[in-house]
Every structure is written in structure tokens, then in C-alpha cells.
Amino acid sequence: PCAQDIDGLNHTNNAVYVQWCEKVGWAHSEALGLGMADYLRLDRAMAIRKAEYDYVLPSLQDEALTLGTWITASDGKLTMERRFQIVRNSDQATILRGRWDLVCIEVGSGKPRRLPPEFCQIYLPALVA
């Protein structure tokens, strides 16, 4: 965390963790082969239906952290689950655990729609049980 991430309690603001989860989630999706351009081309996206964050320990300015994310479940039709973990490098302590319940939507309407074949071909093999 840098100085701008630190709040009045002198630790990383909780909202910053949420932003980091979004960034690492996108980075993971792009590394698998699906980015925003693909979502728009397919007129489909994975939207967060529910987000949960367990703030286990605080992190302080300039502490080195590792962010991880995994796709942990999917019905192969409409939904997926993505999990997150943030670990402090110095002692391997878990700082945060998070979970998103995702639903596939049509970008143009925002309505739930079936996962397109491209999503299934890329996301389902990446599932971590």
C-alpha cells in the first residue's frame, strides 16, 4: 500500500482492497484470454451479484502484499464464483479473503443470459476446486 491507500486509522482503507480485487480479477480474466473488448464483442459480461470480504488483518503503508484470485465454481450455464486472498509477504499472514458470486449478463440490456461458448471454453478449464 502507498500513502494514498492509507486512511485515518493509519492502515489500508477497506475500499482500496475492493479496488485491488477488481484489478486482479480483470488481470486474471485477461491472462486467461477474455478482456473487456471480448465482453463487448460478445455482448456478455460477468457481473457481480454478491460480494463478500473478510478483513482479517490490517496492512500498513509500504508493506509488500501478494494478491491472488481463482475461479472456484460455475454451473456452466449462468453463474460463476471467484475468490480472492491477499497475503502479507513478510510473514505470509492472510490480510483479506473475498468472494464474488457472478452472473452472466447481456451487456446491452443488463439482463441475465447464458454463458456464451467462449466463456465456457476459457473459464471452465480454469476452475480451481
GROMACS .gro file of N, CA and C in nm:
model
  387
    1PRO      N    1   0.082  -0.120   0.000
    1PRO     CA    2   0.000   0.000   0.000
    1PRO      C    3   0.087   0.127   0.000
    2CYS      N    4   0.044   0.224  -0.076
    2CYS     CA    5   0.116   0.351  -0.079
    2CYS      C    6   0.041   0.452   0.008
    3ALA      N    7   0.097   0.570   0.024
    3ALA     CA    8   0.043   0.671   0.115
    3ALA      C    9  -0.104   0.701   0.086
    4GLN      N   10  -0.143   0.708  -0.040
    4GLN     CA   11  -0.282   0.742  -0.073
    4GLN      C   12  -0.380   0.630  -0.038
    5ASP      N   13  -0.332   0.509  -0.011
    5ASP     CA   14  -0.418   0.396   0.027
    5ASP      C   15  -0.449   0.394   0.176
    6ILE      N   16  -0.378   0.474   0.254
    6ILE     CA   17  -0.387   0.470   0.400
    6ILE      C   18  -0.495   0.566   0.448
    7ASP      N   19  -0.576   0.518   0.543
    7ASP     CA   20  -0.686   0.600   0.595
    7ASP      C   21  -0.651   0.663   0.729
    8GLY      N   22  -0.748   0.724   0.793
    8GLY     CA   23  -0.728   0.792   0.920
    8GLY      C   24  -0.686   0.701   1.034
    9LEU      N   25  -0.707   0.572   1.021
    9LEU     CA   26  -0.666   0.476   1.124
    9LEU      C   27  -0.525   0.425   1.100
   10ASN      N   28  -0.459   0.481   0.999
   10ASN     CA   29  -0.319   0.452   0.968
   10ASN      C   30  -0.298   0.312   0.911
   11HIS      N   31  -0.402   0.258   0.847
   11HIS     CA   32  -0.386   0.132   0.774
   11HIS      C   33  -0.459   0.142   0.641
   12THR      N   34  -0.445   0.041   0.558
   12THR     CA   35  -0.505   0.044   0.425
   12THR      C   36  -0.657   0.052   0.437
   13ASN      N   37  -0.715   0.147   0.366
   13ASN     CA   38  -0.859   0.165   0.367
   13ASN      C   39  -0.927   0.044   0.303
   14ASN      N   40  -1.039   0.001   0.362
   14ASN     CA   41  -1.109  -0.118   0.312
   14ASN      C   42  -1.150  -0.105   0.166
   15ALA      N   43  -1.187   0.015   0.124
   15ALA     CA   44  -1.229   0.035  -0.015
   15ALA      C   45  -1.114   0.007  -0.112
   16VAL      N   46  -0.992   0.027  -0.068
   16VAL     CA   47  -0.875   0.001  -0.153
   16VAL      C   48  -0.866  -0.149  -0.183
   17TYR      N   49  -0.892  -0.232  -0.084
   17TYR     CA   50  -0.889  -0.377  -0.106
   17TYR      C   51  -0.989  -0.418  -0.214
   18VAL      N   52  -1.107  -0.356  -0.211
   18VAL     CA   53  -1.210  -0.386  -0.310
   18VAL      C   54  -1.160  -0.349  -0.450
   19GLN      N   55  -1.096  -0.233  -0.462
   19GLN     CA   56  -1.039  -0.192  -0.592
   19GLN      C   57  -0.932  -0.290  -0.637
   20TRP      N   58  -0.847  -0.334  -0.545
   20TRP     CA   59  -0.743  -0.431  -0.580
   20TRP      C   60  -0.804  -0.561  -0.629
   21CYS      N   61  -0.912  -0.606  -0.564
   21CYS     CA   62  -0.977  -0.730  -0.608
   21CYS      C   63  -1.031  -0.714  -0.750
   22GLU      N   64  -1.089  -0.599  -0.780
   22GLU     CA   65  -1.138  -0.576  -0.916
   22GLU      C   66  -1.023  -0.581  -1.016
   23LYS      N   67  -0.912  -0.516  -0.983
   23LYS     CA   68  -0.797  -0.514  -1.075
   23LYS      C   69  -0.739  -0.653  -1.096
   24VAL      N   70  -0.722  -0.728  -0.989
   24VAL     CA   71  -0.663  -0.862  -1.003
   24VAL      C   72  -0.761  -0.957  -1.072
   25GLY      N   73  -0.891  -0.937  -1.051
   25GLY     CA   74  -0.991  -1.017  -1.121
   25GLY      C   75  -0.984  -0.996  -1.272
   26TRP      N   76  -0.974  -0.869  -1.313
   26TRP     CA   77  -0.960  -0.839  -1.455
   26TRP      C   78  -0.829  -0.891  -1.510
   27ALA      N   79  -0.722  -0.875  -1.435
   27ALA     CA   80  -0.591  -0.924  -1.482
   27ALA      C   81  -0.596  -1.075  -1.504
   28HIS      N   82  -0.663  -1.146  -1.414
   28HIS     CA   83  -0.675  -1.291  -1.428
   28HIS      C   84  -0.757  -1.326  -1.552
   29SER      N   85  -0.869  -1.258  -1.571
   29SER     CA   86  -0.953  -1.284  -1.687
   29SER      C   87  -0.877  -1.258  -1.817
   30GLU      N   88  -0.804  -1.147  -1.819
   30GLU     CA   89  -0.725  -1.114  -1.939
   30GLU      C   90  -0.614  -1.216  -1.962
   31ALA      N   91  -0.551  -1.262  -1.854
   31ALA     CA   92  -0.446  -1.364  -1.868
   31ALA      C   93  -0.503  -1.495  -1.924
   32LEU      N   94  -0.628  -1.524  -1.890
   32LEU     CA   95  -0.693  -1.643  -1.944
   32LEU      C   96  -0.733  -1.625  -2.090
   33GLY      N   97  -0.751  -1.499  -2.131
   33GLY     CA   98  -0.785  -1.472  -2.271
   33GLY      C   99  -0.916  -1.400  -2.294
   34LEU      N  100  -0.978  -1.348  -2.187
   34LEU     CA  101  -1.102  -1.271  -2.202
   34LEU      C  102  -1.086  -1.135  -2.137
   35GLY      N  103  -1.089  -1.031  -2.219
   35GLY     CA  104  -1.080  -0.894  -2.169
   35GLY      C  105  -1.207  -0.817  -2.199
   36MET      N  106  -1.207  -0.690  -2.166
   36MET     CA  107  -1.325  -0.606  -2.186
   36MET      C  108  -1.367  -0.603  -2.334
   37ALA      N  109  -1.270  -0.597  -2.425
   37ALA     CA  110  -1.305  -0.595  -2.568
   37ALA      C  111  -1.382  -0.721  -2.607
   38ASP      N  112  -1.345  -0.834  -2.549
   38ASP     CA  113  -1.417  -0.960  -2.576
   38ASP      C  114  -1.558  -0.954  -2.519
   39TYR      N  115  -1.570  -0.902  -2.398
   39TYR     CA  116  -1.702  -0.890  -2.336
   39TYR      C  117  -1.794  -0.806  -2.425
   40LEU      N  118  -1.743  -0.693  -2.473
   40LEU     CA  119  -1.825  -0.604  -2.556
   40LEU      C  120  -1.857  -0.669  -2.691
   41ARG      N  121  -1.761  -0.737  -2.750
   41ARG     CA  122  -1.782  -0.804  -2.879
   41ARG      C  123  -1.890  -0.913  -2.866
   42LEU      N  124  -1.887  -0.985  -2.756
   42LEU     CA  125  -1.983  -1.094  -2.733
   42LEU      C  126  -2.115  -1.045  -2.674
   43ASP      N  127  -2.118  -0.918  -2.632
   43ASP     CA  128  -2.234  -0.860  -2.564
   43ASP      C  129  -2.271  -0.940  -2.439
   44ARG      N  130  -2.167  -0.989  -2.371
   44ARG     CA  131  -2.184  -1.064  -2.246
   44ARG      C  132  -2.078  -1.021  -2.147
   45ALA      N  133  -2.112  -1.029  -2.019
   45ALA     CA  134  -2.017  -0.995  -1.914
   45ALA      C  135  -2.053  -1.073  -1.789
   46MET      N  136  -1.953  -1.091  -1.703
   46MET     CA  137  -1.977  -1.150  -1.573
   46MET      C  138  -1.992  -1.034  -1.474
   47ALA      N  139  -2.111  -1.019  -1.420
   47ALA     CA  140  -2.142  -0.909  -1.328
   47ALA      C  141  -2.145  -0.962  -1.185
   48ILE      N  142  -2.101  -0.881  -1.092
   48ILE     CA  143  -2.101  -0.920  -0.951
   48ILE      C  144  -2.244  -0.913  -0.899
   49ARG      N  145  -2.295  -1.026  -0.854
   49ARG     CA  146  -2.428  -1.031  -0.793
   49ARG      C  147  -2.417  -1.012  -0.642
   50LYS      N  148  -2.310  -1.066  -0.585
   50LYS     CA  149  -2.288  -1.055  -0.441
   50LYS      C  150  -2.138  -1.054  -0.417
   51ALA      N  151  -2.093  -0.967  -0.327
   51ALA     CA  152  -1.951  -0.960  -0.291
   51ALA      C  153  -1.938  -0.967  -0.140
   52GLU      N  154  -1.846  -1.050  -0.094
   52GLU     CA  155  -1.817  -1.062   0.049
   52GLU      C  156  -1.668  -1.047   0.070
   53TYR      N  157  -1.631  -0.970   0.172
   53TYR     CA  158  -1.490  -0.950   0.205
   53TYR      C  159  -1.472  -0.971   0.354
   54ASP      N  160  -1.376  -1.054   0.390
   54ASP     CA  161  -1.337  -1.073   0.530
   54ASP      C  162  -1.203  -1.003   0.549
   55TYR      N  163  -1.207  -0.894   0.624
   55TYR     CA  164  -1.086  -0.817   0.651
   55TYR      C  165  -1.021  -0.878   0.775
   56VAL      N  166  -0.924  -0.965   0.753
   56VAL     CA  167  -0.868  -1.047   0.860
   56VAL      C  168  -0.768  -0.970   0.944
   57LEU      N  169  -0.676  -0.899   0.879
   57LEU     CA  170  -0.572  -0.821   0.947
   57LEU      C  171  -0.551  -0.691   0.871
   58PRO      N  172  -0.501  -0.588   0.939
   58PRO     CA  173  -0.470  -0.464   0.867
   58PRO      C  174  -0.339  -0.476   0.790
   59SER      N  175  -0.324  -0.393   0.690
   59SER     CA  176  -0.194  -0.378   0.624
   59SER      C  177  -0.154  -0.231   0.633
   60LEU      N  178  -0.024  -0.209   0.635
   60LEU     CA  179   0.031  -0.076   0.658
   60LEU      C  180   0.103  -0.026   0.533
   61GLN      N  181   0.130   0.102   0.533
   61GLN     CA  182   0.198   0.163   0.420
   61GLN      C  183   0.330   0.092   0.391
   62ASP      N  184   0.354   0.069   0.264
   62ASP     CA  185   0.478   0.010   0.211
   62ASP      C  186   0.496  -0.138   0.242
   63GLU      N  187   0.398  -0.205   0.304
   63GLU     CA  188   0.409  -0.349   0.322
   63GLU      C  189   0.390  -0.417   0.187
   64ALA      N  190   0.472  -0.516   0.159
   64ALA     CA  191   0.459  -0.593   0.035
   64ALA      C  192   0.347  -0.696   0.053
   65LEU      N  193   0.255  -0.697  -0.042
   65LEU     CA  194   0.141  -0.788  -0.039
   65LEU      C  195   0.134  -0.866  -0.169
   66THR      N  196   0.078  -0.986  -0.161
   66THR     CA  197   0.051  -1.066  -0.280
   66THR      C  198  -0.100  -1.085  -0.289
   67LEU      N  199  -0.154  -1.058  -0.407
   67LEU     CA  200  -0.297  -1.075  -0.432
   67LEU      C  201  -0.317  -1.197  -0.520
   68GLY      N  202  -0.411  -1.282  -0.482
   68GLY     CA  203  -0.442  -1.400  -0.561
   68GLY      C  204  -0.590  -1.408  -0.588
   69THR      N  205  -0.627  -1.469  -0.699
   69THR     CA  206  -0.768  -1.490  -0.730
   69THR      C  207  -0.784  -1.620  -0.808
   70TRP      N  208  -0.898  -1.682  -0.789
   70TRP     CA  209  -0.929  -1.809  -0.854
   70TRP      C  210  -1.077  -1.813  -0.888
   71ILE      N  211  -1.110  -1.879  -0.996
   71ILE     CA  212  -1.248  -1.913  -1.025
   71ILE      C  213  -1.271  -2.048  -0.958
   72THR      N  214  -1.367  -2.053  -0.867
   72THR     CA  215  -1.382  -2.172  -0.783
   72THR      C  216  -1.509  -2.251  -0.809
   73ALA      N  217  -1.602  -2.196  -0.886
   73ALA     CA  218  -1.725  -2.269  -0.914
   73ALA      C  219  -1.794  -2.208  -1.035
   74SER      N  220  -1.871  -2.290  -1.103
   74SER     CA  221  -1.956  -2.244  -1.213
   74SER      C  222  -2.059  -2.352  -1.240
   75ASP      N  223  -2.179  -2.309  -1.272
   75ASP     CA  224  -2.279  -2.407  -1.314
   75ASP      C  225  -2.270  -2.434  -1.464
   76GLY      N  226  -2.179  -2.363  -1.533
   76GLY     CA  227  -2.163  -2.382  -1.676
   76GLY      C  228  -2.276  -2.324  -1.759
   77LYS      N  229  -2.368  -2.256  -1.693
   77LYS     CA  230  -2.485  -2.201  -1.762
   77LYS      C  231  -2.498  -2.051  -1.741
   78LEU      N  232  -2.494  -2.007  -1.613
   78LEU     CA  233  -2.525  -1.868  -1.583
   78LEU      C  234  -2.432  -1.806  -1.479
   79THR      N  235  -2.379  -1.887  -1.388
   79THR     CA  236  -2.310  -1.832  -1.272
   79THR      C  237  -2.166  -1.882  -1.259
   80MET      N  238  -2.088  -1.802  -1.187
   80MET     CA  239  -1.951  -1.839  -1.150
   80MET      C  240  -1.924  -1.782  -1.012
   81GLU      N  241  -1.824  -1.839  -0.947
   81GLU     CA  242  -1.776  -1.786  -0.819
   81GLU      C  243  -1.626  -1.758  -0.834
   82ARG      N  244  -1.585  -1.642  -0.787
   82ARG     CA  245  -1.444  -1.603  -0.787
   82ARG      C  246  -1.405  -1.573  -0.642
   83ARG      N  247  -1.291  -1.625  -0.601
   83ARG     CA  248  -1.239  -1.599  -0.466
   83ARG      C  249  -1.109  -1.522  -0.474
   84PHE      N  250  -1.080  -1.453  -0.363
   84PHE     CA  251  -0.961  -1.369  -0.353
   84PHE      C  252  -0.890  -1.396  -0.221
   85GLN      N  253  -0.760  -1.375  -0.221
   85GLN     CA  254  -0.682  -1.377  -0.098
   85GLN      C  255  -0.570  -1.275  -0.113
   86ILE      N  256  -0.550  -1.196  -0.008
   86ILE     CA  257  -0.437  -1.103  -0.002
   86ILE      C  258  -0.350  -1.147   0.115
   87VAL      N  259  -0.221  -1.166   0.087
   87VAL     CA  260  -0.126  -1.217   0.186
   87VAL      C  261  -0.014  -1.116   0.204
   88ARG      N  262   0.024  -1.094   0.330
   88ARG     CA  263   0.140  -1.009   0.361
   88ARG      C  264   0.265  -1.092   0.340
   89ASN      N  265   0.355  -1.045   0.256
   89ASN     CA  266   0.473  -1.124   0.218
   89ASN      C  267   0.567  -1.151   0.334
   90SER      N  268   0.581  -1.058   0.426
   90SER     CA  269   0.682  -1.071   0.532
   90SER      C  270   0.658  -1.191   0.624
   91ASP      N  271   0.531  -1.224   0.650
   91ASP     CA  272   0.502  -1.335   0.741
   91ASP      C  273   0.397  -1.432   0.686
   92GLN      N  274   0.358  -1.411   0.560
   92GLN     CA  275   0.259  -1.497   0.493
   92GLN      C  276   0.122  -1.495   0.561
   93ALA      N  277   0.094  -1.390   0.638
   93ALA     CA  278  -0.036  -1.378   0.703
   93ALA      C  279  -0.142  -1.335   0.602
   94THR      N  280  -0.259  -1.396   0.611
   94THR     CA  281  -0.370  -1.356   0.527
   94THR      C  282  -0.428  -1.226   0.579
   95ILE      N  283  -0.437  -1.128   0.491
   95ILE     CA  284  -0.490  -0.996   0.524
   95ILE      C  285  -0.639  -0.990   0.491
   96LEU      N  286  -0.676  -1.052   0.378
   96LEU     CA  287  -0.814  -1.046   0.331
   96LEU      C  288  -0.850  -1.174   0.258
   97ARG      N  289  -0.974  -1.216   0.275
   97ARG     CA  290  -1.035  -1.321   0.194
   97ARG      C  291  -1.161  -1.260   0.133
   98GLY      N  292  -1.186  -1.289   0.008
   98GLY     CA  293  -1.305  -1.234  -0.056
   98GLY      C  294  -1.370  -1.336  -0.148
   99ARG      N  295  -1.496  -1.310  -0.178
   99ARG     CA  296  -1.571  -1.397  -0.268
   99ARG      C  297  -1.672  -1.315  -0.347
  100TRP      N  298  -1.676  -1.340  -0.475
  100TRP     CA  299  -1.778  -1.281  -0.561
  100TRP      C  300  -1.866  -1.391  -0.618
  101ASP      N  301  -1.996  -1.371  -0.611
  101ASP     CA  302  -2.091  -1.451  -0.687
  101ASP      C  303  -2.120  -1.372  -0.813
  102LEU      N  304  -2.094  -1.432  -0.928
  102LEU     CA  305  -2.106  -1.364  -1.056
  102LEU      C  306  -2.219  -1.424  -1.138
  103VAL      N  307  -2.283  -1.341  -1.217
  103VAL     CA  308  -2.387  -1.387  -1.308
  103VAL      C  309  -2.356  -1.331  -1.447
  104CYS      N  310  -2.378  -1.412  -1.548
  104CYS     CA  311  -2.356  -1.367  -1.685
  104CYS      C  312  -2.473  -1.279  -1.727
  105ILE      N  313  -2.439  -1.163  -1.784
  105ILE     CA  314  -2.542  -1.071  -1.831
  105ILE      C  315  -2.517  -1.035  -1.977
  106GLU      N  316  -2.623  -0.991  -2.041
  106GLU     CA  317  -2.613  -0.929  -2.173
  106GLU      C  318  -2.573  -0.783  -2.148
  107VAL      N  319  -2.462  -0.740  -2.205
  107VAL     CA  320  -2.413  -0.605  -2.179
  107VAL      C  321  -2.516  -0.501  -2.220
  108GLY      N  322  -2.578  -0.518  -2.335
  108GLY     CA  323  -2.671  -0.418  -2.387
  108GLY      C  324  -2.795  -0.396  -2.302
  109SER      N  325  -2.844  -0.501  -2.237
  109SER     CA  326  -2.968  -0.489  -2.159
  109SER      C  327  -2.947  -0.502  -2.009
  110GLY      N  328  -2.835  -0.562  -1.968
  110GLY     CA  329  -2.812  -0.588  -1.826
  110GLY      C  330  -2.888  -0.709  -1.774
  111LYS      N  331  -2.958  -0.780  -1.862
  111LYS     CA  332  -3.036  -0.896  -1.821
  111LYS      C  333  -2.950  -1.021  -1.817
  112PRO      N  334  -2.983  -1.113  -1.725
  112PRO     CA  335  -2.909  -1.240  -1.719
  112PRO      C  336  -2.922  -1.317  -1.850
  113ARG      N  337  -2.810  -1.374  -1.892
  113ARG     CA  338  -2.807  -1.454  -2.014
  113ARG      C  339  -2.711  -1.572  -1.994
  114ARG      N  340  -2.732  -1.675  -2.070
  114ARG     CA  341  -2.649  -1.796  -2.063
  114ARG      C  342  -2.504  -1.761  -2.096
  115LEU      N  343  -2.409  -1.831  -2.030
  115LEU     CA  344  -2.268  -1.815  -2.062
  115LEU      C  345  -2.245  -1.848  -2.209
  116PRO      N  346  -2.180  -1.761  -2.285
  116PRO     CA  347  -2.151  -1.795  -2.424
  116PRO      C  348  -2.044  -1.904  -2.431
  117PRO      N  349  -2.036  -1.975  -2.541
  117PRO     CA  350  -1.936  -2.082  -2.553
  117PRO      C  351  -1.793  -2.035  -2.524
  118GLU      N  352  -1.759  -1.912  -2.564
  118GLU     CA  353  -1.625  -1.861  -2.540
  118GLU      C  354  -1.594  -1.853  -2.391
  119PHE      N  355  -1.692  -1.813  -2.311
  119PHE     CA  356  -1.672  -1.806  -2.166
  119PHE      C  357  -1.649  -1.946  -2.110
  120CYS      N  358  -1.732  -2.041  -2.154
  120CYS     CA  359  -1.717  -2.179  -2.105
  120CYS      C  360  -1.583  -2.237  -2.144
  121GLN      N  361  -1.540  -2.211  -2.267
  121GLN     CA  362  -1.413  -2.267  -2.316
  121GLN      C  363  -1.293  -2.211  -2.241
  122ILE      N  364  -1.303  -2.088  -2.194
  122ILE     CA  365  -1.189  -2.025  -2.127
  122ILE      C  366  -1.198  -2.035  -1.975
  123TYR      N  367  -1.315  -2.005  -1.919
  123TYR     CA  368  -1.326  -2.002  -1.773
  123TYR      C  369  -1.336  -2.140  -1.709
  124LEU      N  370  -1.411  -2.230  -1.768
  124LEU     CA  371  -1.434  -2.359  -1.701
  124LEU      C  372  -1.307  -2.441  -1.683
  125PRO      N  373  -1.215  -2.446  -1.780
  125PRO     CA  374  -1.091  -2.520  -1.755
  125PRO      C  375  -1.004  -2.456  -1.646
  126ALA      N  376  -1.031  -2.330  -1.613
  126ALA     CA  377  -0.951  -2.260  -1.512
  126ALA      C  378  -1.005  -2.280  -1.370
  127LEU      N  379  -1.116  -2.353  -1.357
  127LEU     CA  380  -1.175  -2.374  -1.224
  127LEU      C  381  -1.075  -2.441  -1.130
  128VAL      N  382  -1.070  -2.390  -1.008
  128VAL     CA  383  -0.988  -2.448  -0.902
  128VAL      C  384  -1.084  -2.492  -0.792
  129ALA      N  385  -1.083  -2.618  -0.761
  129ALA     CA  386  -1.177  -2.671  -0.660
  129ALA      C  387  -1.132  -2.638  -0.520
   0.00000   0.00000   0.00000
